[in-house]
XYZ file of C-alpha atoms in Angstrom:
770
model
C 0.000 0.000 0.000
C 1.481 3.354 -1.013
C 1.795 6.422 1.179
C -0.973 8.376 -0.583
C -3.456 5.534 -0.014
C -2.530 5.338 3.676
C -3.085 9.087 4.027
C -6.462 8.750 2.260
C -7.622 5.976 4.645
C -6.486 7.973 7.677
C -8.372 11.030 6.442
C -11.582 9.015 6.001
C -11.259 7.561 9.494
C -10.673 11.027 10.877
C -13.744 12.383 9.068
C -15.948 9.557 10.403
C -14.603 10.109 13.926
C -15.255 13.848 13.714
C -18.810 13.171 12.537
C -19.470 10.838 15.465
C -18.114 13.421 17.908
C -20.442 16.076 16.468
C -23.413 13.695 16.657
C -22.688 12.697 20.258
C -22.191 16.329 21.226
C -25.572 17.213 19.710
C -27.373 14.347 21.470
C -25.831 15.100 24.872
C -27.079 18.688 24.876
C -30.606 17.822 26.061
C -30.190 14.563 27.971
C -30.160 16.262 31.388
C -33.229 18.452 30.815
C -36.248 17.839 33.028
C -39.930 17.531 32.055
C -41.223 20.649 30.342
C -37.704 22.068 29.890
C -36.471 23.012 26.432
C -33.072 24.186 25.284
C -33.220 27.632 23.699
C -31.297 27.360 20.420
C -31.903 30.784 18.895
C -34.284 33.243 17.320
C -35.010 34.700 13.935
C -36.345 38.196 13.319
C -38.377 39.161 10.245
C -39.928 42.356 8.933
C -43.212 42.199 6.989
C -44.395 45.553 5.703
C -47.392 46.870 3.798
C -45.045 49.515 2.418
C -41.847 48.861 0.530
C -38.887 49.240 2.901
C -35.398 49.553 1.351
C -33.372 46.363 1.719
C -30.635 48.133 3.705
C -33.162 49.582 6.189
C -34.890 46.202 6.529
C -31.570 44.486 7.362
C -30.716 47.215 9.885
C -34.057 46.788 11.653
C -33.752 43.003 11.720
C -30.193 43.285 13.061
C -31.326 45.736 15.766
C -34.163 43.400 16.731
C -31.776 40.433 16.902
C -29.432 42.324 19.252
C -32.316 42.955 21.695
C -33.364 39.313 22.133
C -32.395 37.776 25.480
C -30.974 35.437 26.555
C -28.355 34.490 23.988
C -28.274 30.756 23.156
C -25.329 28.535 24.063
C -22.219 29.210 21.986
C -21.310 26.871 19.138
C -18.132 25.784 17.363
C -18.705 24.386 13.869
C -22.385 24.025 14.764
C -21.750 21.940 17.902
C -22.323 23.183 21.454
C -19.041 21.896 22.846
C -19.105 24.075 25.972
C -22.569 22.769 26.860
C -21.353 19.217 26.192
C -18.450 19.752 28.601
C -20.862 21.089 31.232
C -23.073 18.005 30.909
C -20.119 15.599 31.106
C -19.527 16.250 34.810
C -21.742 15.867 37.852
C -22.147 18.735 40.297
C -18.911 18.870 42.367
C -19.270 18.725 46.117
C -16.950 21.685 46.611
C -16.586 24.837 44.460
C -12.984 24.134 43.592
C -10.766 21.582 41.896
C -10.390 20.363 38.324
C -13.982 19.129 37.866
C -15.407 22.456 39.051
C -13.062 24.345 36.715
C -13.967 22.166 33.720
C -17.703 22.328 34.394
C -18.051 26.044 35.098
C -15.015 27.683 33.497
C -14.598 25.626 30.327
C -18.197 24.427 30.210
C -21.397 26.433 29.873
C -24.784 25.675 31.528
C -27.815 25.146 29.254
C -29.815 28.209 28.242
C -33.449 27.240 28.848
C -36.435 28.656 27.017
C -38.981 30.515 29.148
C -42.448 31.696 28.048
C -42.144 34.825 30.160
C -38.743 35.675 28.630
C -40.035 35.073 25.099
C -43.062 37.301 25.693
C -40.851 39.991 27.240
C -38.716 39.898 24.094
C -41.828 40.396 21.960
C -42.825 43.473 23.950
C -39.280 44.874 23.826
C -39.175 44.451 20.040
C -42.557 46.111 19.607
C -41.481 49.021 21.811
C -38.272 49.371 19.800
C -40.223 49.616 16.533
C -42.481 52.301 18.017
C -39.384 54.217 19.088
C -38.225 54.029 15.464
C -41.439 55.592 14.133
C -43.437 52.450 13.307
C -46.537 53.398 15.303
C -49.581 51.164 15.848
C -47.726 48.141 14.468
C -47.308 44.751 16.105
C -44.853 41.897 16.627
C -46.073 38.290 16.595
C -44.195 35.313 18.033
C -44.058 31.748 16.706
C -42.192 28.978 18.569
C -40.996 25.627 17.303
C -39.923 22.681 19.487
C -38.057 19.651 18.186
C -36.188 17.119 20.314
C -36.479 19.408 23.355
C -34.875 22.253 21.407
C -36.873 25.445 21.068
C -36.437 28.163 18.470
C -38.571 31.249 18.034
C -39.414 33.538 15.137
C -40.452 37.131 15.790
C -42.288 38.709 12.857
C -42.844 42.463 12.871
C -45.958 43.542 10.939
C -45.235 47.169 10.111
C -46.731 49.965 8.080
C -45.043 53.099 6.729
C -42.443 54.678 9.020
C -43.434 58.105 10.340
C -41.305 61.084 9.368
C -40.823 64.449 11.063
C -43.051 67.191 9.700
C -42.129 70.146 11.908
C -39.974 70.804 14.998
C -40.652 73.674 17.406
C -38.471 74.917 20.271
C -39.165 77.154 23.308
C -39.826 80.695 22.045
C -40.556 82.762 25.151
C -38.446 85.727 26.267
C -36.490 83.916 28.998
C -32.674 83.711 28.912
C -32.868 79.914 28.766
C -35.304 79.857 25.825
C -33.223 82.383 23.887
C -30.090 80.253 24.329
C -31.919 77.120 23.187
C -33.158 79.002 20.115
C -29.610 80.201 19.430
C -28.232 76.647 19.243
C -31.212 74.947 17.603
C -33.212 76.866 15.049
C -31.779 76.738 11.538
C -28.400 75.284 12.587
C -26.650 72.611 10.502
C -25.692 70.554 13.528
C -29.302 70.176 14.747
C -30.280 66.490 14.901
C -34.079 66.847 14.677
C -34.828 67.874 11.094
C -38.023 67.868 9.002
C -38.389 64.942 6.564
C -36.077 62.744 8.667
C -37.508 59.488 10.099
C -38.909 59.733 13.622
C -36.587 58.199 16.230
C -36.757 58.365 20.015
C -32.986 57.910 20.199
C -32.489 60.988 18.004
C -34.781 62.991 20.284
C -32.694 61.933 23.296
C -29.488 62.806 21.460
C -30.886 66.245 20.566
C -31.743 66.924 24.214
C -28.218 65.882 25.208
C -26.722 68.104 22.496
C -28.707 71.128 23.640
C -27.714 70.438 27.252
C -24.022 70.306 26.259
C -24.350 73.672 24.496
C -26.070 75.195 27.494
C -23.412 73.850 29.865
C -20.785 75.736 27.844
C -22.818 78.920 28.301
C -23.046 78.895 32.070
C -26.192 76.776 32.678
C -24.496 74.645 35.322
C -27.694 73.320 36.935
C -29.515 72.419 33.709
C -29.925 68.791 32.588
C -31.542 67.079 29.556
C -34.548 65.833 31.580
C -35.774 69.422 31.844
C -36.620 69.245 28.116
C -39.861 67.528 27.139
C -40.540 66.362 23.566
C -44.228 66.070 22.680
C -44.961 64.131 19.483
C -48.236 64.646 17.601
C -48.850 61.785 15.170
C -52.488 62.724 14.437
C -51.726 65.213 11.660
C -52.016 62.427 9.073
C -50.031 61.130 6.104
C -47.625 59.251 8.433
C -46.097 62.488 9.653
C -45.397 63.751 13.164
C -44.898 67.196 14.703
C -42.413 67.489 17.574
C -42.726 70.227 20.153
C -39.609 70.508 22.335
C -40.407 72.563 25.422
C -39.028 73.353 28.881
C -40.794 71.478 31.665
C -42.765 73.804 33.963
C -41.195 72.216 37.064
C -37.661 73.159 35.929
C -36.044 74.863 38.971
C -35.078 78.517 38.794
C -31.324 77.885 39.155
C -31.426 75.701 36.021
C -32.912 78.578 34.028
C -30.003 80.989 34.614
C -26.318 81.099 33.564
C -23.670 81.108 36.313
C -20.250 82.754 36.536
C -17.087 81.628 38.347
C -16.578 83.530 41.585
C -13.525 82.149 43.430
C -11.326 79.151 42.574
C -9.833 77.336 45.578
C -7.038 74.805 45.040
C -6.162 72.438 47.892
C -2.787 71.443 46.464
C -1.819 68.860 49.103
C -5.151 67.325 50.063
C -5.968 64.113 51.895
C -8.933 62.970 53.940
C -7.461 64.520 57.119
C -6.592 67.874 55.538
C -7.837 71.160 56.909
C -10.125 72.598 54.220
C -10.711 76.015 55.748
C -10.477 78.785 53.166
C -8.712 81.330 55.363
C -5.335 79.647 54.722
C -5.608 80.228 50.990
C -3.067 82.564 49.361
C -4.055 84.542 46.291
C -1.907 83.958 43.185
C -2.901 85.320 39.762
C -6.583 85.129 40.703
C -6.464 81.624 42.226
C -6.658 80.868 45.932
C -4.002 78.245 46.685
C -4.008 76.205 49.896
C -0.505 74.707 50.236
C 0.679 75.210 53.835
C 3.867 73.158 53.342
C 4.805 74.978 50.099
C 5.227 71.727 48.164
C 4.249 73.195 44.814
C 5.080 76.272 42.811
C 1.735 78.106 42.397
C 2.595 78.751 38.747
C 1.626 75.110 38.105
C -2.028 75.931 38.711
C -2.159 79.190 36.773
C -0.678 77.299 33.781
C -2.842 74.205 34.186
C -6.298 75.446 35.186
C -8.450 76.786 32.376
C -11.117 78.292 34.638
C -10.574 81.958 35.413
C -12.459 83.810 38.179
C -15.105 86.108 36.715
C -15.632 84.006 33.567
C -18.879 82.320 32.542
C -19.032 78.685 33.666
C -18.052 76.421 30.781
C -18.182 72.615 31.046
C -15.546 72.220 28.334
C -13.124 74.288 30.426
C -14.213 72.310 33.484
C -13.238 68.996 31.808
C -10.052 70.492 30.336
C -8.878 71.573 33.763
C -9.460 68.119 35.223
C -7.690 66.447 32.316
C -4.684 68.763 32.515
C -4.344 68.232 36.286
C -4.385 64.453 35.788
C -1.805 64.535 32.980
C 0.627 66.419 35.224
C 1.378 63.006 36.751
C 1.822 64.298 40.316
C -1.704 63.642 41.580
C -3.291 60.325 42.447
C -6.829 61.708 42.780
C -8.345 64.892 41.347
C -11.787 66.041 42.473
C -13.686 69.281 41.894
C -16.803 70.621 43.575
C -18.946 73.659 42.761
C -21.281 75.453 45.126
C -23.250 78.712 44.891
C -21.386 81.736 46.228
C -23.061 82.926 49.415
C -22.647 86.632 48.804
C -23.245 86.710 45.049
C -26.126 85.825 42.736
C -25.560 83.525 39.731
C -21.984 82.800 40.822
C -20.175 79.571 41.689
C -17.178 78.876 43.861
C -14.933 76.073 42.545
C -13.003 73.804 44.919
C -10.214 71.557 43.595
C -9.089 68.771 45.937
C -5.761 67.366 44.711
C -4.342 64.249 46.389
C -0.630 63.813 45.569
C 0.856 60.525 44.485
C 4.188 59.368 45.931
C 6.768 61.989 44.997
C 9.670 59.536 44.986
C 9.664 55.892 43.927
C 12.191 53.228 43.033
C 11.812 49.947 41.155
C 14.198 47.007 40.966
C 14.170 44.278 38.323
C 16.162 41.078 38.007
C 15.968 38.897 34.911
C 17.649 35.785 33.567
C 18.012 34.518 30.009
C 19.223 31.626 27.945
C 19.662 31.611 24.169
C 19.895 28.972 21.475
C 23.526 30.006 20.839
C 24.526 28.648 24.283
C 24.499 32.100 25.878
C 23.195 32.369 29.434
C 23.148 35.297 31.821
C 21.093 37.855 33.631
C 20.488 41.549 34.195
C 19.834 43.771 37.185
C 18.188 47.154 36.689
C 16.822 49.919 38.879
C 14.672 52.932 38.081
C 14.321 55.914 40.415
C 11.931 58.781 39.793
C 11.058 62.105 41.362
C 7.710 63.597 40.282
C 8.188 67.143 41.566
C 11.897 67.911 41.313
C 11.755 71.728 41.261
C 8.230 72.010 42.769
C 6.824 72.553 39.285
C 5.572 68.992 38.510
C 8.830 68.129 36.756
C 9.441 64.396 36.351
C 13.061 63.319 36.813
C 14.089 59.707 36.220
C 17.364 57.840 36.578
C 17.710 54.290 35.273
C 20.756 52.080 35.786
C 21.396 48.535 34.606
C 24.083 45.885 34.889
C 24.161 42.693 32.814
C 26.362 39.660 32.354
C 26.335 36.831 29.796
C 28.579 33.865 29.176
C 28.685 31.815 26.006
C 30.515 28.571 25.282
C 31.022 28.033 21.550
C 33.463 25.755 19.768
C 35.413 25.248 22.977
C 35.788 28.992 23.664
C 34.284 30.804 26.630
C 33.083 34.329 25.765
C 31.872 36.624 28.547
C 29.886 39.806 27.978
C 29.649 42.576 30.539
C 27.385 45.607 30.126
C 26.187 48.486 32.224
C 24.510 51.802 31.612
C 23.054 54.930 33.136
C 20.244 57.078 31.733
C 18.653 60.258 33.092
C 15.582 62.114 31.791
C 13.871 65.313 32.870
C 10.295 66.115 31.734
C 9.154 69.703 32.281
C 5.358 70.306 31.932
C 5.615 73.224 29.516
C 7.342 74.166 26.263
C 10.820 75.645 26.760
C 11.856 76.941 23.344
C 13.087 80.071 21.574
C 10.108 79.738 19.205
C 6.346 79.336 19.585
C 4.885 75.846 19.356
C 1.103 75.670 19.063
C -0.323 72.917 21.261
C -3.819 71.905 22.375
C -5.055 73.452 25.606
C -6.562 70.069 26.514
C -3.213 68.488 27.340
C -0.122 69.651 29.157
C 2.841 69.681 26.744
C 6.285 68.553 27.900
C 9.875 69.520 27.246
C 12.229 66.552 27.526
C 15.935 66.580 28.370
C 17.868 63.311 28.356
C 21.404 61.968 28.753
C 22.794 58.423 28.697
C 26.017 56.430 28.974
C 26.413 52.751 28.040
C 29.388 50.391 28.240
C 29.600 46.995 26.535
C 32.581 44.657 26.959
C 32.691 41.402 25.006
C 35.794 39.577 26.208
C 38.057 38.103 23.506
C 36.502 40.508 20.985
C 35.975 44.252 21.742
C 34.585 46.999 24.002
C 31.964 49.578 23.084
C 31.099 52.925 24.699
C 28.077 55.034 23.874
C 27.169 58.561 25.017
C 23.863 60.196 24.107
C 21.857 63.357 24.723
C 18.396 64.574 23.683
C 16.310 67.730 23.875
C 12.789 67.941 22.515
C 9.045 68.201 23.032
C 6.026 65.947 23.482
C 2.481 67.242 22.976
C -1.018 66.174 21.963
C -3.718 67.655 19.752
C -6.315 65.381 21.341
C -6.500 61.973 22.985
C -5.900 60.246 19.618
C -3.001 62.340 18.280
C 0.473 62.676 19.786
C 3.581 64.457 18.498
C 7.167 64.024 19.641
C 9.814 66.322 18.216
C 13.385 65.667 19.327
C 15.062 68.894 18.306
C 18.550 67.724 19.222
C 19.536 64.067 19.192
C 23.196 63.222 19.825
C 24.663 59.737 19.994
C 28.372 58.915 19.897
C 29.495 55.268 19.717
C 33.166 54.380 20.078
C 34.447 50.780 19.748
C 37.896 49.860 21.037
C 40.216 47.044 22.143
C 39.648 44.757 19.144
C 41.375 41.406 19.593
C 43.329 39.859 16.730
C 40.757 37.116 16.222
C 37.917 39.630 16.055
C 39.864 41.808 13.611
C 40.141 38.782 11.351
C 36.379 38.261 11.600
C 35.408 41.848 10.751
C 37.814 41.805 7.802
C 35.759 39.018 6.236
C 32.233 39.825 7.464
C 30.674 43.173 6.550
C 27.668 42.739 8.831
C 29.842 42.118 11.894
C 32.076 45.028 10.952
C 29.127 47.392 10.646
C 27.661 46.298 13.993
C 30.732 47.714 15.795
C 31.452 50.737 13.612
C 32.257 54.138 15.085
C 29.311 56.560 14.950
C 28.569 60.183 15.694
C 24.917 61.042 15.163
C 23.698 64.613 15.591
C 20.299 65.478 14.186
C 16.551 65.669 14.801
C 13.644 63.211 14.976
C 9.924 63.850 14.486
C 7.325 61.215 15.361
C 3.562 61.436 14.832
C 1.153 58.884 16.285
C -2.575 58.471 15.672
C -4.572 55.800 17.502
C -8.369 55.776 17.321
C -8.460 53.125 20.061
C -6.822 55.483 22.559
C -10.404 56.487 23.299
C -12.738 53.602 24.143
C -15.309 53.132 21.373
C -17.593 50.539 19.794
C -16.724 51.358 16.189
C -16.413 48.526 13.706
C -13.315 50.085 12.120
C -10.364 51.470 14.055
C -7.058 52.799 12.760
C -3.498 53.299 13.936
C -0.684 55.208 12.246
C 2.853 55.967 13.353
C 5.073 58.099 11.136
C 8.720 58.810 11.822
C 11.268 61.140 10.235
C 14.860 60.763 11.449
C 17.619 62.949 10.025
C 21.237 63.422 11.059
C 24.105 65.634 9.979
C 22.097 67.618 7.436
C 22.898 71.094 8.756
C 26.537 70.151 9.431
C 26.826 68.641 5.981
C 25.480 71.823 4.413
C 27.803 74.077 6.432
C 30.965 72.010 5.937
C 30.292 71.003 2.335
C 30.762 67.316 3.153
C 30.932 65.012 0.136
C 32.411 61.596 0.820
C 32.197 60.637 -2.861
C 34.703 63.391 -3.640
C 36.898 62.472 -0.700
C 35.670 65.396 1.409
C 34.643 63.575 4.608
C 34.303 66.208 7.323
C 34.701 66.125 11.104
C 33.280 68.019 14.081
C 35.122 68.093 17.391
C 37.611 65.699 15.818
C 34.900 63.135 15.021
C 33.481 62.196 11.624
C 29.716 62.802 11.770
C 26.995 60.664 10.226
C 24.682 62.055 7.552
C 21.467 60.260 6.584
C 17.686 60.537 6.418
C 15.237 57.823 7.435
C 11.478 57.681 6.796
C 9.064 55.066 8.149
C 5.295 54.657 8.284
C 3.328 51.998 10.160
C -0.384 51.776 9.266
C -2.829 49.370 10.955
C -6.525 48.604 10.531
C -8.609 46.825 13.165
C -11.921 45.393 11.917
C -14.245 44.323 14.726
C -16.346 41.287 13.807
C -17.778 40.528 17.252
C -17.142 40.943 20.964
C -13.959 38.857 20.810
C -13.501 38.462 17.047
C -11.506 40.799 14.836
C -9.574 40.867 11.577
C -6.498 43.072 11.746
C -4.006 44.165 9.117
C -0.720 46.026 9.194
C 1.394 47.691 6.513
C 4.862 48.904 7.490
C 7.206 50.573 5.016
C 10.432 52.503 5.406
C 13.502 53.753 3.609
C 16.846 55.054 4.881
C 19.577 56.655 2.789
C 23.059 57.963 3.570
C 24.564 60.869 1.644
C 26.959 63.780 1.975
C 29.371 62.699 4.692
C 28.458 58.981 4.594
C 27.884 56.087 2.188
C 26.114 53.801 4.639
C 23.294 54.355 7.140
C 24.358 53.630 10.771
C 23.760 50.024 11.738
C 21.448 50.939 14.641
C 19.244 53.001 12.279
C 18.707 50.335 9.630
C 15.758 47.972 9.148
C 15.595 44.262 9.980
C 13.161 41.486 9.049
C 12.045 38.365 10.879
C 11.065 37.817 14.501
C 8.233 37.711 17.026
C 6.376 40.809 15.748
C 7.568 40.839 12.156
C 7.856 37.892 9.767
C 7.054 35.244 12.350
C 7.902 32.262 10.138
C 11.537 33.380 9.945
C 14.116 33.784 12.689
C 14.771 37.241 14.060
C 16.675 39.686 11.854
C 17.914 37.022 9.409
C 16.400 38.217 6.113
C 17.734 40.637 3.507
C 16.554 40.476 -0.110
C 17.374 37.173 -1.804
C 20.593 36.631 0.143
C 20.908 33.204 1.770
C 23.197 33.235 4.804
C 22.892 29.516 5.485
C 20.749 27.353 7.721
C 20.442 29.217 11.050
C 20.180 25.875 12.833
C 23.666 24.930 11.678
C 25.550 28.217 11.823
C 25.232 31.538 13.594
C 23.496 34.116 11.408
C 24.383 37.678 12.361
C 21.859 40.527 12.074
C 21.157 41.384 8.441
C 20.518 45.152 8.031
C 18.687 46.775 5.137
C 17.844 50.258 3.832
C 14.335 49.494 2.523
C 11.578 47.644 4.329
C 8.161 46.358 3.303
C 5.921 44.368 5.636
C 2.300 43.286 5.351
C 0.595 41.244 8.090
C -2.952 39.966 8.527
C -4.347 38.294 11.630
C -7.732 36.904 12.628
C -8.284 36.882 16.411
C -11.026 35.100 18.343
C -11.858 33.738 21.774
C -11.196 30.079 22.548
C -12.555 29.940 26.095
C -12.112 31.768 29.381
C -8.928 33.890 29.129
C -7.536 31.990 26.151
C -7.616 33.456 22.655
C -6.381 32.092 19.346
C -5.196 33.682 16.109
C -4.626 32.698 12.493
C -2.084 34.877 10.714
C 0.065 35.432 7.641
C 3.010 37.786 7.055
C 4.789 38.943 3.908
C 7.762 41.248 3.398
C 11.518 41.701 3.500
C 14.292 44.290 3.751
C 16.753 45.273 1.030
C 19.885 47.398 0.630
C 19.948 50.409 -1.680
C 23.502 49.686 -2.811
C 25.189 46.570 -4.097
C 26.815 44.467 -1.369
C 29.395 42.030 -2.684
C 29.334 40.051 0.571
C 25.553 39.611 0.409
C 24.593 38.871 -3.221
C 20.907 39.444 -3.933
C 20.444 41.917 -1.087
C 20.053 45.024 -3.295
C 16.524 46.254 -4.014
C 15.483 45.827 -7.631
C 12.081 46.705 -9.083
C 12.519 43.682 -11.324
C 13.313 41.097 -8.643
C 11.829 42.335 -5.366
C 8.469 40.546 -5.768
C 10.211 37.175 -6.062
C 12.168 38.057 -2.890
C 9.089 38.648 -0.734
C 9.160 36.250 2.222
C 5.740 34.808 3.092
C 4.731 32.828 6.176
C 1.614 31.617 7.948
C 0.838 30.301 11.390
C -1.418 29.945 14.384
C -1.166 31.576 17.792
C -2.412 31.055 21.326
C -2.785 34.021 23.702
C -3.603 34.266 27.391
C -5.322 37.561 28.199
C -4.889 38.173 31.928
C -5.935 41.844 31.789
C -2.649 43.373 32.944
C -0.707 41.639 30.153
C -1.101 39.278 27.223
C 1.152 36.219 26.933
C 1.550 35.150 23.311
C 2.754 31.906 21.743
C 2.905 31.828 17.941
C 4.070 28.970 15.723
C 4.707 29.724 12.052
C 6.359 28.308 8.962
C 7.424 29.783 5.592
C 5.126 29.542 2.574
C 7.635 31.213 0.263
C 11.372 31.524 0.802
C 12.883 34.766 -0.517
C 16.343 33.304 -1.134
C 17.906 32.943 -4.562
C 17.000 29.259 -4.794
C 15.259 27.148 -7.464
C 11.463 27.657 -7.387
C 10.929 24.076 -6.235
C 12.803 24.839 -3.038
C 11.221 28.270 -2.525
C 7.752 26.757 -2.042
C 8.717 23.511 -0.341
C 6.427 22.486 2.542
C 6.825 19.008 3.982
C 5.515 18.474 7.510
C 6.335 14.769 7.212
C 10.060 15.545 6.923
C 11.646 15.930 10.379
C 14.582 17.866 8.927
C 12.214 20.321 7.228
C 10.265 20.785 10.461
C 13.443 21.414 12.452
C 14.700 24.047 10.014
C 11.434 25.816 9.155
C 8.922 25.706 12.015
C 9.523 28.732 14.228
C 8.131 29.174 17.750
C 7.720 32.712 19.094
C 7.035 33.492 22.751
C 6.287 37.141 23.518
C 4.274 39.579 25.618
C 1.533 41.596 23.907
C 0.036 41.453 20.434
C 2.377 41.699 17.421
C 0.481 44.800 16.256
């Protein structure tokens, strides 16, 4: 019997077995039900109309009706209720703990039983929903079907023509409140209630909320949407309705008048035992600051608070002030209270109670590692921070680390020692000789940074790095963030090369470039947009990160650097690097359900050296392969069509490139409990812009680059434990980018142990890949 026939028999057996499992699972769903009990297996919602309803509107109504039906039936996988089957497999445990309890109640799912009262309640809810959507005097009928103790129900809505708005009227008396409502309602484009639009109760509620928001920004602190009453008259005929929006007679007098800010009190060092008497307040630029221990510079509050005494109350300014106080990072709790001023009419006193967080904190971390190249070691790091260094909400951080690794390879013992120190100062305002327009909603920051790193690889070399930064971080809104590093300096100096390492770098360009001397002095601009930064229920969400990194451009222009003509220039005795790097990372998140989504990512970049350099610094180049990149290939091993050898048999050094293209797609869904799974595919590569004799096939070519696209696919398992996500992905290549015969480029052979060893890649990581 040949191998193909054996595989065919095994597949048939597997298919029969799977069918039996599905059948048994289906039968076991109802075996434990008592007399008169039926398993609720789902509902169907239909619209029957005497008037022609557009197909899109019909589907929307049916979808809305479906979302209102309760309860939801037991979940299914490939049509089988496996979770219910698991629940029925085990008897009730004596104690609420142990494996059986976990399997029955955490993995399993109890049966969802049909109830006449619940079904009738659904019918009434659906009928009420249709009335709220303008289908008046219509009805919903219910039809149930029971088969093998499984009950399904069909709800059919018998509807007539949907009512539309004929006319909308607003309060028109001479009161201040009525005049303000008229100002923000009549004839305005942003009004939600408009003639000839379909009647909708939800739209009426949204219009009341919109008017309330407008009034809150004009001083009507005590007003709320419930003080507006919408009367609908559907008796005018022709399936039309008049809406009269009026102020309720019982609306209190304080809700009918605008209020102004009287005094603003800031309790800058508040806790539950604090003395909140106002007499200790000191006046500063109109604000009354209570800070008996002088912990904070009062300028913080005049810069941060948007409310000014004497101004009309404005809820937008109210929320802005709260948001800005929170983003300072020095307060654990921020609370504000308003009360009528005792000696003034239509005025409010504002009280800010600010509870500080710990000013100083320190964190220690210890980690260990082992690598496939026989390297083992660990790292110790500490991070100290001060959140109010100069009493102006400045954040000062110092981070130090010390690491050690040892590697035994080919009989040689190589030790690696590293340590570093980094300090950063964040000042909550823009310090610049020019004006930078920022949103008043968020506190901008000026960042100063300095770092020193030392790396000693015994038997090979030592490396020292000194860096400094100065720049700004600010936001337009919660979704947009800008970071502009005006000055970015990084000097890397290798030394103490051993003879054996000199021989290696003479024959290996990649190794030589990884330890090259560098002096980077330039600027970096980063823009980030994330629609998910604000919680939403949108079906489509987007993410974009754009980065522009340039070095040596001004120096190159001043000095006239031109390495191609032999004019390589220096500053402070050091040759400086000149390059420009552009990168864009675009992502789309398509929500398909509560736990289901289809997500895509496109990442592209290019880096080019010129003027004073022929090559982009190694640390600024692109790499392909790894846990969040091309997951079917080992980390940083790809470049064009160059084949560096089997990474299982020989060490493959990092392969840098000047051009990068990456496209990833991933379907994510819930498995059970905290476990999620994913199906994914990745495609892309990196290339050099110039010919590299040591890496043939690495140069980008419009003719060849498509055949050099690496493609992989795989499956992932994720544990979502709220505070972090543990991810395990396994992937394999579908298309090898190397300059190999086509038969080898597409080779997939799971039956070959050698192929599996060389091509199946396991990735363990924290967080999603994108």
